[in-house]
């Protein structure tokens, strides 16, 4: 063996093990030969013999062999399996640098090895969707965050949904996930509920999109649906998401209040009862489940979204804030920081974009939380869960703790 990277035969070794030491190095060099010098079968047989010797070798010898094999573009499966499950400082040489490893090699290592191996793997260049999904499945925040911060890692939508659900109890993941191009509105709008102030602002700036194009292409469909008497529930639900009008006119006709503004003024004076909260939700064109989530949010930004989407003024927003008896001023007479933040959120959003966020909440969250889905959550009926769409599944995973009891 004349390659410069070959293991040095003159390295110190115990006298009684000199032959073993030399043979180990020679076999590693044979495995490292180019395809022009050795065929696949010869490499495989040599690899099997090398594995048998590596099982009895000292850690430093295994590390040297791993370093010798790292640059290879072809590696015997038996050798890869053994070294990838070795100590992190040994396996890490291959995990980080060896181009010969397949997705199957990496997935097997992730499943059979420990958190340290998975953390190294999360930083590997160009890891695929199947590998990141496997890493995310262990729920290890440090590993997931490392993969999210790896710009060359590829994420599947199933993997993104998994992280969205995990971010509820591991909020450190929110910021890293928001920087990923794979994140879609379905995940961002659900994650909004437990994000911090800065993350919420980022979500509204990035994902509060307009529905103008959808409105243009479906303008004539509203007349067709009206001719059919709105008898098709699928088309009706989709058109309700697209249409420009937000408030529920039918609810206004049946309401004891003149309009939504009147209901908010009464709530500001008398306080927000459960019945009045449901009435506000109906008048605003959202379901009570969505309204309860908005009104119960501790941060308050959803209140601004509700008010802007329904055409309410800043005064109406203040009435809604007062109805929940939230602080308006500080001890020195200034505007309370929470109220100021909510007012800024109100000002930064256009009506159409606020409607997109509000309607997505109302559409995806309430659609997901059906009795059969709640039963699937409790009983672990994964087959039933898989029947739902990606947004519904993301919403279910994230909000099960809130509404699944």
PDB file of N, CA and C in Angstrom, residues 278-377:
ATOM      1  N   UNK A 278     -69.836  34.232  23.129  1.00  0.00           N
ATOM      2  CA  UNK A 278     -70.351  33.436  22.018  1.00  0.00           C
ATOM      3  C   UNK A 278     -71.075  34.302  21.005  1.00  0.00           C
ATOM      4  N   UNK A 279     -71.825  35.294  21.488  1.00  0.00           N
ATOM      5  CA  UNK A 279     -72.547  36.197  20.594  1.00  0.00           C
ATOM      6  C   UNK A 279     -71.574  37.011  19.740  1.00  0.00           C
ATOM      7  N   UNK A 280     -70.502  37.477  20.349  1.00  0.00           N
ATOM      8  CA  UNK A 280     -69.483  38.233  19.598  1.00  0.00           C
ATOM      9  C   UNK A 280     -68.870  37.356  18.519  1.00  0.00           C
ATOM     10  N   UNK A 281     -68.610  36.098  18.860  1.00  0.00           N
ATOM     11  CA  UNK A 281     -68.048  35.180  17.871  1.00  0.00           C
ATOM     12  C   UNK A 281     -68.997  34.992  16.693  1.00  0.00           C
ATOM     13  N   UNK A 282     -70.282  34.782  16.962  1.00  0.00           N
ATOM     14  CA  UNK A 282     -71.258  34.606  15.894  1.00  0.00           C
ATOM     15  C   UNK A 282     -71.358  35.853  15.024  1.00  0.00           C
ATOM     16  N   UNK A 283     -71.421  37.011  15.648  1.00  0.00           N
ATOM     17  CA  UNK A 283     -71.531  38.257  14.891  1.00  0.00           C
ATOM     18  C   UNK A 283     -70.288  38.490  14.030  1.00  0.00           C
ATOM     19  N   UNK A 284     -69.140  38.070  14.535  1.00  0.00           N
ATOM     20  CA  UNK A 284     -67.884  38.256  13.807  1.00  0.00           C
ATOM     21  C   UNK A 284     -67.682  37.221  12.709  1.00  0.00           C
ATOM     22  N   UNK A 285     -68.571  36.237  12.624  1.00  0.00           N
ATOM     23  CA  UNK A 285     -68.465  35.242  11.568  1.00  0.00           C
ATOM     24  C   UNK A 285     -67.501  34.118  11.866  1.00  0.00           C
ATOM     25  N   UNK A 286     -67.229  33.855  13.141  1.00  0.00           N
ATOM     26  CA  UNK A 286     -66.372  32.729  13.516  1.00  0.00           C
ATOM     27  C   UNK A 286     -67.133  31.831  14.474  1.00  0.00           C
ATOM     28  N   UNK A 287     -66.670  30.611  14.580  1.00  0.00           N
ATOM     29  CA  UNK A 287     -67.330  29.651  15.452  1.00  0.00           C
ATOM     30  C   UNK A 287     -66.946  29.903  16.911  1.00  0.00           C
ATOM     31  N   UNK A 288     -67.807  29.518  17.844  1.00  0.00           N
ATOM     32  CA  UNK A 288     -67.502  29.747  19.267  1.00  0.00           C
ATOM     33  C   UNK A 288     -66.161  29.184  19.698  1.00  0.00           C
ATOM     34  N   UNK A 289     -65.766  28.040  19.126  1.00  0.00           N
ATOM     35  CA  UNK A 289     -64.470  27.450  19.475  1.00  0.00           C
ATOM     36  C   UNK A 289     -63.335  28.385  19.105  1.00  0.00           C
ATOM     37  N   UNK A 290     -63.407  28.956  17.902  1.00  0.00           N
ATOM     38  CA  UNK A 290     -62.388  29.906  17.471  1.00  0.00           C
ATOM     39  C   UNK A 290     -62.443  31.175  18.301  1.00  0.00           C
ATOM     40  N   UNK A 291     -63.666  31.667  18.557  1.00  0.00           N
ATOM     41  CA  UNK A 291     -63.813  32.872  19.376  1.00  0.00           C
ATOM     42  C   UNK A 291     -63.262  32.692  20.769  1.00  0.00           C
ATOM     43  N   UNK A 292     -63.511  31.522  21.372  1.00  0.00           N
ATOM     44  CA  UNK A 292     -62.999  31.265  22.717  1.00  0.00           C
ATOM     45  C   UNK A 292     -61.480  31.271  22.732  1.00  0.00           C
ATOM     46  N   UNK A 293     -60.884  30.708  21.686  1.00  0.00           N
ATOM     47  CA  UNK A 293     -59.417  30.690  21.618  1.00  0.00           C
ATOM     48  C   UNK A 293     -58.858  32.100  21.479  1.00  0.00           C
ATOM     49  N   UNK A 294     -59.516  32.929  20.666  1.00  0.00           N
ATOM     50  CA  UNK A 294     -59.059  34.309  20.453  1.00  0.00           C
ATOM     51  C   UNK A 294     -59.194  35.126  21.733  1.00  0.00           C
ATOM     52  N   UNK A 295     -60.364  35.046  22.367  1.00  0.00           N
ATOM     53  CA  UNK A 295     -60.617  35.864  23.559  1.00  0.00           C
ATOM     54  C   UNK A 295     -59.811  35.384  24.759  1.00  0.00           C
ATOM     55  N   UNK A 296     -59.431  34.119  24.759  1.00  0.00           N
ATOM     56  CA  UNK A 296     -58.675  33.598  25.895  1.00  0.00           C
ATOM     57  C   UNK A 296     -57.173  33.684  25.736  1.00  0.00           C
ATOM     58  N   UNK A 297     -56.711  34.207  24.615  1.00  0.00           N
ATOM     59  CA  UNK A 297     -55.265  34.277  24.386  1.00  0.00           C
ATOM     60  C   UNK A 297     -54.614  35.288  25.328  1.00  0.00           C
ATOM     61  N   UNK A 298     -53.582  34.898  26.075  1.00  0.00           N
ATOM     62  CA  UNK A 298     -52.961  35.816  27.038  1.00  0.00           C
ATOM     63  C   UNK A 298     -52.203  36.968  26.398  1.00  0.00           C
ATOM     64  N   UNK A 299     -51.696  36.777  25.189  1.00  0.00           N
ATOM     65  CA  UNK A 299     -50.928  37.842  24.552  1.00  0.00           C
ATOM     66  C   UNK A 299     -51.781  38.978  24.031  1.00  0.00           C
ATOM     67  N   UNK A 300     -52.942  38.648  23.475  1.00  0.00           N
ATOM     68  CA  UNK A 300     -53.873  39.667  23.014  1.00  0.00           C
ATOM     69  C   UNK A 300     -53.813  39.983  21.541  1.00  0.00           C
ATOM     70  N   UNK A 301     -52.779  39.561  20.826  1.00  0.00           N
ATOM     71  CA  UNK A 301     -52.686  39.882  19.396  1.00  0.00           C
ATOM     72  C   UNK A 301     -53.865  39.358  18.583  1.00  0.00           C
ATOM     73  N   UNK A 302     -54.425  38.180  18.910  1.00  0.00           N
ATOM     74  CA  UNK A 302     -55.601  37.724  18.148  1.00  0.00           C
ATOM     75  C   UNK A 302     -56.786  38.678  18.233  1.00  0.00           C
ATOM     76  N   UNK A 303     -56.882  39.443  19.313  1.00  0.00           N
ATOM     77  CA  UNK A 303     -57.957  40.434  19.413  1.00  0.00           C
ATOM     78  C   UNK A 303     -57.816  41.482  18.317  1.00  0.00           C
ATOM     79  N   UNK A 304     -56.584  41.907  18.068  1.00  0.00           N
ATOM     80  CA  UNK A 304     -56.336  42.888  17.013  1.00  0.00           C
ATOM     81  C   UNK A 304     -56.698  42.314  15.650  1.00  0.00           C
ATOM     82  N   UNK A 305     -56.390  41.038  15.447  1.00  0.00           N
ATOM     83  CA  UNK A 305     -56.710  40.391  14.170  1.00  0.00           C
ATOM     84  C   UNK A 305     -58.214  40.296  13.988  1.00  0.00           C
ATOM     85  N   UNK A 306     -58.933  39.930  15.046  1.00  0.00           N
ATOM     86  CA  UNK A 306     -60.391  39.850  14.986  1.00  0.00           C
ATOM     87  C   UNK A 306     -61.005  41.205  14.642  1.00  0.00           C
ATOM     88  N   UNK A 307     -60.536  42.244  15.303  1.00  0.00           N
ATOM     89  CA  UNK A 307     -61.104  43.574  15.084  1.00  0.00           C
ATOM     90  C   UNK A 307     -60.799  44.104  13.684  1.00  0.00           C
ATOM     91  N   UNK A 308     -59.574  43.933  13.221  1.00  0.00           N
ATOM     92  CA  UNK A 308     -59.225  44.426  11.889  1.00  0.00           C
ATOM     93  C   UNK A 308     -59.968  43.640  10.803  1.00  0.00           C
ATOM     94  N   UNK A 309     -60.093  42.336  10.980  1.00  0.00           N
ATOM     95  CA  UNK A 309     -60.752  41.498   9.970  1.00  0.00           C
ATOM     96  C   UNK A 309     -62.230  41.821   9.845  1.00  0.00           C
ATOM     97  N   UNK A 310     -62.866  42.251  10.929  1.00  0.00           N
ATOM     98  CA  UNK A 310     -64.308  42.528  10.917  1.00  0.00           C
ATOM     99  C   UNK A 310     -64.621  44.004  10.690  1.00  0.00           C
ATOM    100  N   UNK A 311     -63.605  44.806  10.409  1.00  0.00           N
ATOM    101  CA  UNK A 311     -63.836  46.214  10.123  1.00  0.00           C
ATOM    102  C   UNK A 311     -64.091  47.073  11.341  1.00  0.00           C
ATOM    103  N   UNK A 312     -63.737  46.597  12.506  1.00  0.00           N
ATOM    104  CA  UNK A 312     -63.917  47.369  13.736  1.00  0.00           C
ATOM    105  C   UNK A 312     -62.847  48.453  13.843  1.00  0.00           C
ATOM    106  N   UNK A 313     -63.166  49.496  14.583  1.00  0.00           N
ATOM    107  CA  UNK A 313     -62.239  50.605  14.758  1.00  0.00           C
ATOM    108  C   UNK A 313     -61.328  50.357  15.955  1.00  0.00           C
ATOM    109  N   UNK A 314     -60.382  51.258  16.127  1.00  0.00           N
ATOM    110  CA  UNK A 314     -59.476  51.173  17.277  1.00  0.00           C
ATOM    111  C   UNK A 314     -60.252  51.340  18.586  1.00  0.00           C
ATOM    112  N   UNK A 315     -61.329  52.140  18.551  1.00  0.00           N
ATOM    113  CA  UNK A 315     -62.185  52.305  19.736  1.00  0.00           C
ATOM    114  C   UNK A 315     -62.851  50.979  20.097  1.00  0.00           C
ATOM    115  N   UNK A 316     -63.299  50.246  19.090  1.00  0.00           N
ATOM    116  CA  UNK A 316     -63.920  48.945  19.349  1.00  0.00           C
ATOM    117  C   UNK A 316     -62.907  47.958  19.924  1.00  0.00           C
ATOM    118  N   UNK A 317     -61.681  48.047  19.440  1.00  0.00           N
ATOM    119  CA  UNK A 317     -60.625  47.201  19.997  1.00  0.00           C
ATOM    120  C   UNK A 317     -60.419  47.508  21.472  1.00  0.00           C
ATOM    121  N   UNK A 318     -60.454  48.772  21.823  1.00  0.00           N
ATOM    122  CA  UNK A 318     -60.305  49.164  23.228  1.00  0.00           C
ATOM    123  C   UNK A 318     -61.475  48.645  24.055  1.00  0.00           C
ATOM    124  N   UNK A 319     -62.687  48.687  23.499  1.00  0.00           N
ATOM    125  CA  UNK A 319     -63.851  48.140  24.212  1.00  0.00           C
ATOM    126  C   UNK A 319     -63.690  46.651  24.452  1.00  0.00           C
ATOM    127  N   UNK A 320     -63.200  45.936  23.458  1.00  0.00           N
ATOM    128  CA  UNK A 320     -62.991  44.502  23.623  1.00  0.00           C
ATOM    129  C   UNK A 320     -61.934  44.238  24.688  1.00  0.00           C
ATOM    130  N   UNK A 321     -60.882  45.037  24.699  1.00  0.00           N
ATOM    131  CA  UNK A 321     -59.838  44.911  25.713  1.00  0.00           C
ATOM    132  C   UNK A 321     -60.415  45.163  27.109  1.00  0.00           C
ATOM    133  N   UNK A 322     -61.250  46.195  27.221  1.00  0.00           N
ATOM    134  CA  UNK A 322     -61.849  46.528  28.512  1.00  0.00           C
ATOM    135  C   UNK A 322     -62.818  45.448  28.981  1.00  0.00           C
ATOM    136  N   UNK A 323     -63.489  44.812  28.045  1.00  0.00           N
ATOM    137  CA  UNK A 323     -64.489  43.811  28.424  1.00  0.00           C
ATOM    138  C   UNK A 323     -63.864  42.663  29.195  1.00  0.00           C
ATOM    139  N   UNK A 324     -62.581  42.420  28.965  1.00  0.00           N
ATOM    140  CA  UNK A 324     -61.892  41.341  29.666  1.00  0.00           C
ATOM    141  C   UNK A 324     -61.129  41.848  30.885  1.00  0.00           C
ATOM    142  N   UNK A 325     -61.335  43.149  31.171  1.00  0.00           N
ATOM    143  CA  UNK A 325     -60.725  43.780  32.347  1.00  0.00           C
ATOM    144  C   UNK A 325     -59.205  43.651  32.338  1.00  0.00           C
ATOM    145  N   UNK A 326     -58.635  43.823  31.174  1.00  0.00           N
ATOM    146  CA  UNK A 326     -57.182  43.822  31.071  1.00  0.00           C
ATOM    147  C   UNK A 326     -56.645  45.222  31.329  1.00  0.00           C
ATOM    148  N   UNK A 327     -55.421  45.330  31.827  1.00  0.00           N
ATOM    149  CA  UNK A 327     -54.882  46.650  32.184  1.00  0.00           C
ATOM    150  C   UNK A 327     -54.699  47.543  30.960  1.00  0.00           C
ATOM    151  N   UNK A 328     -55.092  48.820  31.123  1.00  0.00           N
ATOM    152  CA  UNK A 328     -54.984  49.784  30.023  1.00  0.00           C
ATOM    153  C   UNK A 328     -53.816  50.748  30.205  1.00  0.00           C
ATOM    154  N   UNK A 329     -53.484  51.027  31.447  1.00  0.00           N
ATOM    155  CA  UNK A 329     -52.429  52.007  31.706  1.00  0.00           C
ATOM    156  C   UNK A 329     -51.434  51.462  32.721  1.00  0.00           C
ATOM    157  N   UNK A 330     -50.278  52.094  32.756  1.00  0.00           N
ATOM    158  CA  UNK A 330     -49.251  51.761  33.739  1.00  0.00           C
ATOM    159  C   UNK A 330     -49.430  52.650  34.964  1.00  0.00           C
ATOM    160  N   UNK A 331     -48.603  52.424  35.952  1.00  0.00           N
ATOM    161  CA  UNK A 331     -48.708  53.199  37.196  1.00  0.00           C
ATOM    162  C   UNK A 331     -48.438  54.681  36.997  1.00  0.00           C
ATOM    163  N   UNK A 332     -47.664  55.018  35.964  1.00  0.00           N
ATOM    164  CA  UNK A 332     -47.365  56.425  35.714  1.00  0.00           C
ATOM    165  C   UNK A 332     -48.297  57.054  34.682  1.00  0.00           C
ATOM    166  N   UNK A 333     -49.371  56.324  34.335  1.00  0.00           N
ATOM    167  CA  UNK A 333     -50.366  56.891  33.437  1.00  0.00           C
ATOM    168  C   UNK A 333     -50.158  56.620  31.970  1.00  0.00           C
ATOM    169  N   UNK A 334     -49.120  55.934  31.598  1.00  0.00           N
ATOM    170  CA  UNK A 334     -48.873  55.624  30.188  1.00  0.00           C
ATOM    171  C   UNK A 334     -49.683  54.423  29.726  1.00  0.00           C
ATOM    172  N   UNK A 335     -49.677  54.182  28.425  1.00  0.00           N
ATOM    173  CA  UNK A 335     -50.388  53.031  27.872  1.00  0.00           C
ATOM    174  C   UNK A 335     -49.678  51.750  28.292  1.00  0.00           C
ATOM    175  N   UNK A 336     -50.446  50.777  28.745  1.00  0.00           N
ATOM    176  CA  UNK A 336     -49.859  49.514  29.182  1.00  0.00           C
ATOM    177  C   UNK A 336     -49.162  48.836  27.997  1.00  0.00           C
ATOM    178  N   UNK A 337     -47.987  48.234  28.209  1.00  0.00           N
ATOM    179  CA  UNK A 337     -47.240  47.620  27.102  1.00  0.00           C
ATOM    180  C   UNK A 337     -48.039  46.579  26.331  1.00  0.00           C
ATOM    181  N   UNK A 338     -48.850  45.795  27.027  1.00  0.00           N
ATOM    182  CA  UNK A 338     -49.637  44.769  26.332  1.00  0.00           C
ATOM    183  C   UNK A 338     -50.659  45.405  25.395  1.00  0.00           C
ATOM    184  N   UNK A 339     -51.354  46.415  25.884  1.00  0.00           N
ATOM    185  CA  UNK A 339     -52.332  47.103  25.045  1.00  0.00           C
ATOM    186  C   UNK A 339     -51.645  47.810  23.886  1.00  0.00           C
ATOM    187  N   UNK A 340     -50.514  48.405  24.138  1.00  0.00           N
ATOM    188  CA  UNK A 340     -49.780  49.096  23.082  1.00  0.00           C
ATOM    189  C   UNK A 340     -49.349  48.115  21.991  1.00  0.00           C
ATOM    190  N   UNK A 341     -48.890  46.949  22.391  1.00  0.00           N
ATOM    191  CA  UNK A 341     -48.470  45.932  21.423  1.00  0.00           C
ATOM    192  C   UNK A 341     -49.657  45.477  20.569  1.00  0.00           C
ATOM    193  N   UNK A 342     -50.808  45.294  21.198  1.00  0.00           N
ATOM    194  CA  UNK A 342     -51.999  44.861  20.467  1.00  0.00           C
ATOM    195  C   UNK A 342     -52.455  45.945  19.498  1.00  0.00           C
ATOM    196  N   UNK A 343     -52.376  47.193  19.913  1.00  0.00           N
ATOM    197  CA  UNK A 343     -52.758  48.287  19.026  1.00  0.00           C
ATOM    198  C   UNK A 343     -51.811  48.400  17.830  1.00  0.00           C
ATOM    199  N   UNK A 344     -50.539  48.176  18.072  1.00  0.00           N
ATOM    200  CA  UNK A 344     -49.574  48.184  16.970  1.00  0.00           C
ATOM    201  C   UNK A 344     -49.884  47.056  15.981  1.00  0.00           C
ATOM    202  N   UNK A 345     -50.231  45.882  16.506  1.00  0.00           N
ATOM    203  CA  UNK A 345     -50.611  44.764  15.646  1.00  0.00           C
ATOM    204  C   UNK A 345     -51.822  45.121  14.794  1.00  0.00           C
ATOM    205  N   UNK A 346     -52.783  45.806  15.386  1.00  0.00           N
ATOM    206  CA  UNK A 346     -53.973  46.242  14.665  1.00  0.00           C
ATOM    207  C   UNK A 346     -53.603  47.165  13.510  1.00  0.00           C
ATOM    208  N   UNK A 347     -52.704  48.079  13.760  1.00  0.00           N
ATOM    209  CA  UNK A 347     -52.331  49.066  12.748  1.00  0.00           C
ATOM    210  C   UNK A 347     -51.505  48.455  11.608  1.00  0.00           C
ATOM    211  N   UNK A 348     -50.731  47.426  11.897  1.00  0.00           N
ATOM    212  CA  UNK A 348     -49.809  46.892  10.897  1.00  0.00           C
ATOM    213  C   UNK A 348     -50.483  45.990   9.870  1.00  0.00           C
ATOM    214  N   UNK A 349     -51.713  45.539  10.149  1.00  0.00           N
ATOM    215  CA  UNK A 349     -52.370  44.576   9.277  1.00  0.00           C
ATOM    216  C   UNK A 349     -53.400  45.236   8.371  1.00  0.00           C
ATOM    217  N   UNK A 350     -53.421  44.825   7.119  1.00  0.00           N
ATOM    218  CA  UNK A 350     -54.503  45.209   6.217  1.00  0.00           C
ATOM    219  C   UNK A 350     -55.710  44.316   6.491  1.00  0.00           C
ATOM    220  N   UNK A 351     -56.898  44.798   6.152  1.00  0.00           N
ATOM    221  CA  UNK A 351     -58.129  44.058   6.441  1.00  0.00           C
ATOM    222  C   UNK A 351     -58.112  42.689   5.777  1.00  0.00           C
ATOM    223  N   UNK A 352     -57.765  42.646   4.493  1.00  0.00           N
ATOM    224  CA  UNK A 352     -57.791  41.391   3.765  1.00  0.00           C
ATOM    225  C   UNK A 352     -56.835  40.367   4.365  1.00  0.00           C
ATOM    226  N   UNK A 353     -55.661  40.808   4.764  1.00  0.00           N
ATOM    227  CA  UNK A 353     -54.680  39.883   5.340  1.00  0.00           C
ATOM    228  C   UNK A 353     -55.108  39.419   6.727  1.00  0.00           C
ATOM    229  N   UNK A 354     -55.705  40.318   7.495  1.00  0.00           N
ATOM    230  CA  UNK A 354     -56.225  39.911   8.802  1.00  0.00           C
ATOM    231  C   UNK A 354     -57.343  38.881   8.634  1.00  0.00           C
ATOM    232  N   UNK A 355     -58.170  39.056   7.613  1.00  0.00           N
ATOM    233  CA  UNK A 355     -59.230  38.083   7.347  1.00  0.00           C
ATOM    234  C   UNK A 355     -58.652  36.725   6.992  1.00  0.00           C
ATOM    235  N   UNK A 356     -57.554  36.706   6.258  1.00  0.00           N
ATOM    236  CA  UNK A 356     -56.933  35.427   5.903  1.00  0.00           C
ATOM    237  C   UNK A 356     -56.536  34.652   7.154  1.00  0.00           C
ATOM    238  N   UNK A 357     -55.891  35.341   8.083  1.00  0.00           N
ATOM    239  CA  UNK A 357     -55.468  34.683   9.326  1.00  0.00           C
ATOM    240  C   UNK A 357     -56.679  34.207  10.117  1.00  0.00           C
ATOM    241  N   UNK A 358     -57.659  35.099  10.291  1.00  0.00           N
ATOM    242  CA  UNK A 358     -58.840  34.762  11.085  1.00  0.00           C
ATOM    243  C   UNK A 358     -59.603  33.598  10.468  1.00  0.00           C
ATOM    244  N   UNK A 359     -59.784  33.628   9.173  1.00  0.00           N
ATOM    245  CA  UNK A 359     -60.552  32.570   8.522  1.00  0.00           C
ATOM    246  C   UNK A 359     -59.788  31.258   8.503  1.00  0.00           C
ATOM    247  N   UNK A 360     -58.468  31.341   8.419  1.00  0.00           N
ATOM    248  CA  UNK A 360     -57.695  30.099   8.477  1.00  0.00           C
ATOM    249  C   UNK A 360     -57.841  29.457   9.843  1.00  0.00           C
ATOM    250  N   UNK A 361     -57.780  30.263  10.891  1.00  0.00           N
ATOM    251  CA  UNK A 361     -58.030  29.720  12.233  1.00  0.00           C
ATOM    252  C   UNK A 361     -59.400  29.068  12.290  1.00  0.00           C
ATOM    253  N   UNK A 362     -60.406  29.788  11.844  1.00  0.00           N
ATOM    254  CA  UNK A 362     -61.784  29.307  11.939  1.00  0.00           C
ATOM    255  C   UNK A 362     -61.993  28.060  11.089  1.00  0.00           C
ATOM    256  N   UNK A 363     -61.333  28.013   9.939  1.00  0.00           N
ATOM    257  CA  UNK A 363     -61.509  26.895   9.015  1.00  0.00           C
ATOM    258  C   UNK A 363     -60.743  25.664   9.470  1.00  0.00           C
ATOM    259  N   UNK A 364     -59.451  25.825   9.729  1.00  0.00           N
ATOM    260  CA  UNK A 364     -58.620  24.648  10.004  1.00  0.00           C
ATOM    261  C   UNK A 364     -58.806  24.116  11.414  1.00  0.00           C
ATOM    262  N   UNK A 365     -58.903  25.020  12.404  1.00  0.00           N
ATOM    263  CA  UNK A 365     -58.977  24.537  13.783  1.00  0.00           C
ATOM    264  C   UNK A 365     -60.304  23.858  14.062  1.00  0.00           C
ATOM    265  N   UNK A 366     -61.392  24.501  13.685  1.00  0.00           N
ATOM    266  CA  UNK A 366     -62.685  23.909  13.985  1.00  0.00           C
ATOM    267  C   UNK A 366     -62.947  22.680  13.118  1.00  0.00           C
ATOM    268  N   UNK A 367     -62.400  22.647  11.906  1.00  0.00           N
ATOM    269  CA  UNK A 367     -62.564  21.468  11.063  1.00  0.00           C
ATOM    270  C   UNK A 367     -61.833  20.271  11.660  1.00  0.00           C
ATOM    271  N   UNK A 368     -60.674  20.542  12.254  1.00  0.00           N
ATOM    272  CA  UNK A 368     -59.854  19.442  12.761  1.00  0.00           C
ATOM    273  C   UNK A 368     -60.457  18.799  13.999  1.00  0.00           C
ATOM    274  N   UNK A 369     -61.082  19.599  14.839  1.00  0.00           N
ATOM    275  CA  UNK A 369     -61.486  19.106  16.146  1.00  0.00           C
ATOM    276  C   UNK A 369     -62.871  18.490  16.120  1.00  0.00           C
ATOM    277  N   UNK A 370     -63.013  17.463  15.323  1.00  0.00           N
ATOM    278  CA  UNK A 370     -64.268  16.728  15.269  1.00  0.00           C
ATOM    279  C   UNK A 370     -64.254  15.639  16.334  1.00  0.00           C
ATOM    280  N   UNK A 371     -65.442  15.123  16.725  1.00  0.00           N
ATOM    281  CA  UNK A 371     -65.472  14.078  17.759  1.00  0.00           C
ATOM    282  C   UNK A 371     -64.623  12.864  17.407  1.00  0.00           C
ATOM    283  N   UNK A 372     -64.651  12.442  16.131  1.00  0.00           N
ATOM    284  CA  UNK A 372     -63.873  11.258  15.766  1.00  0.00           C
ATOM    285  C   UNK A 372     -62.380  11.518  15.882  1.00  0.00           C
ATOM    286  N   UNK A 373     -61.966  12.751  15.572  1.00  0.00           N
ATOM    287  CA  UNK A 373     -60.551  13.073  15.678  1.00  0.00           C
ATOM    288  C   UNK A 373     -60.122  13.154  17.137  1.00  0.00           C
ATOM    289  N   UNK A 374     -60.974  13.739  17.974  1.00  0.00           N
ATOM    290  CA  UNK A 374     -60.655  13.782  19.406  1.00  0.00           C
ATOM    291  C   UNK A 374     -60.547  12.370  19.970  1.00  0.00           C
ATOM    292  N   UNK A 375     -61.423  11.481  19.508  1.00  0.00           N
ATOM    293  CA  UNK A 375     -61.358  10.089  19.955  1.00  0.00           C
ATOM    294  C   UNK A 375     -60.059   9.446  19.482  1.00  0.00           C
ATOM    295  N   UNK A 376     -59.631   9.804  18.254  1.00  0.00           N
ATOM    296  CA  UNK A 376     -58.372   9.260  17.740  1.00  0.00           C
ATOM    297  C   UNK A 376     -57.194   9.732  18.572  1.00  0.00           C
ATOM    298  N   UNK A 377     -57.266  10.988  19.037  1.00  0.00           N
ATOM    299  CA  UNK A 377     -56.193  11.517  19.877  1.00  0.00           C
ATOM    300  C   UNK A 377     -56.109  10.721  21.179  1.00  0.00           C
TER     301      UNK A 377
END
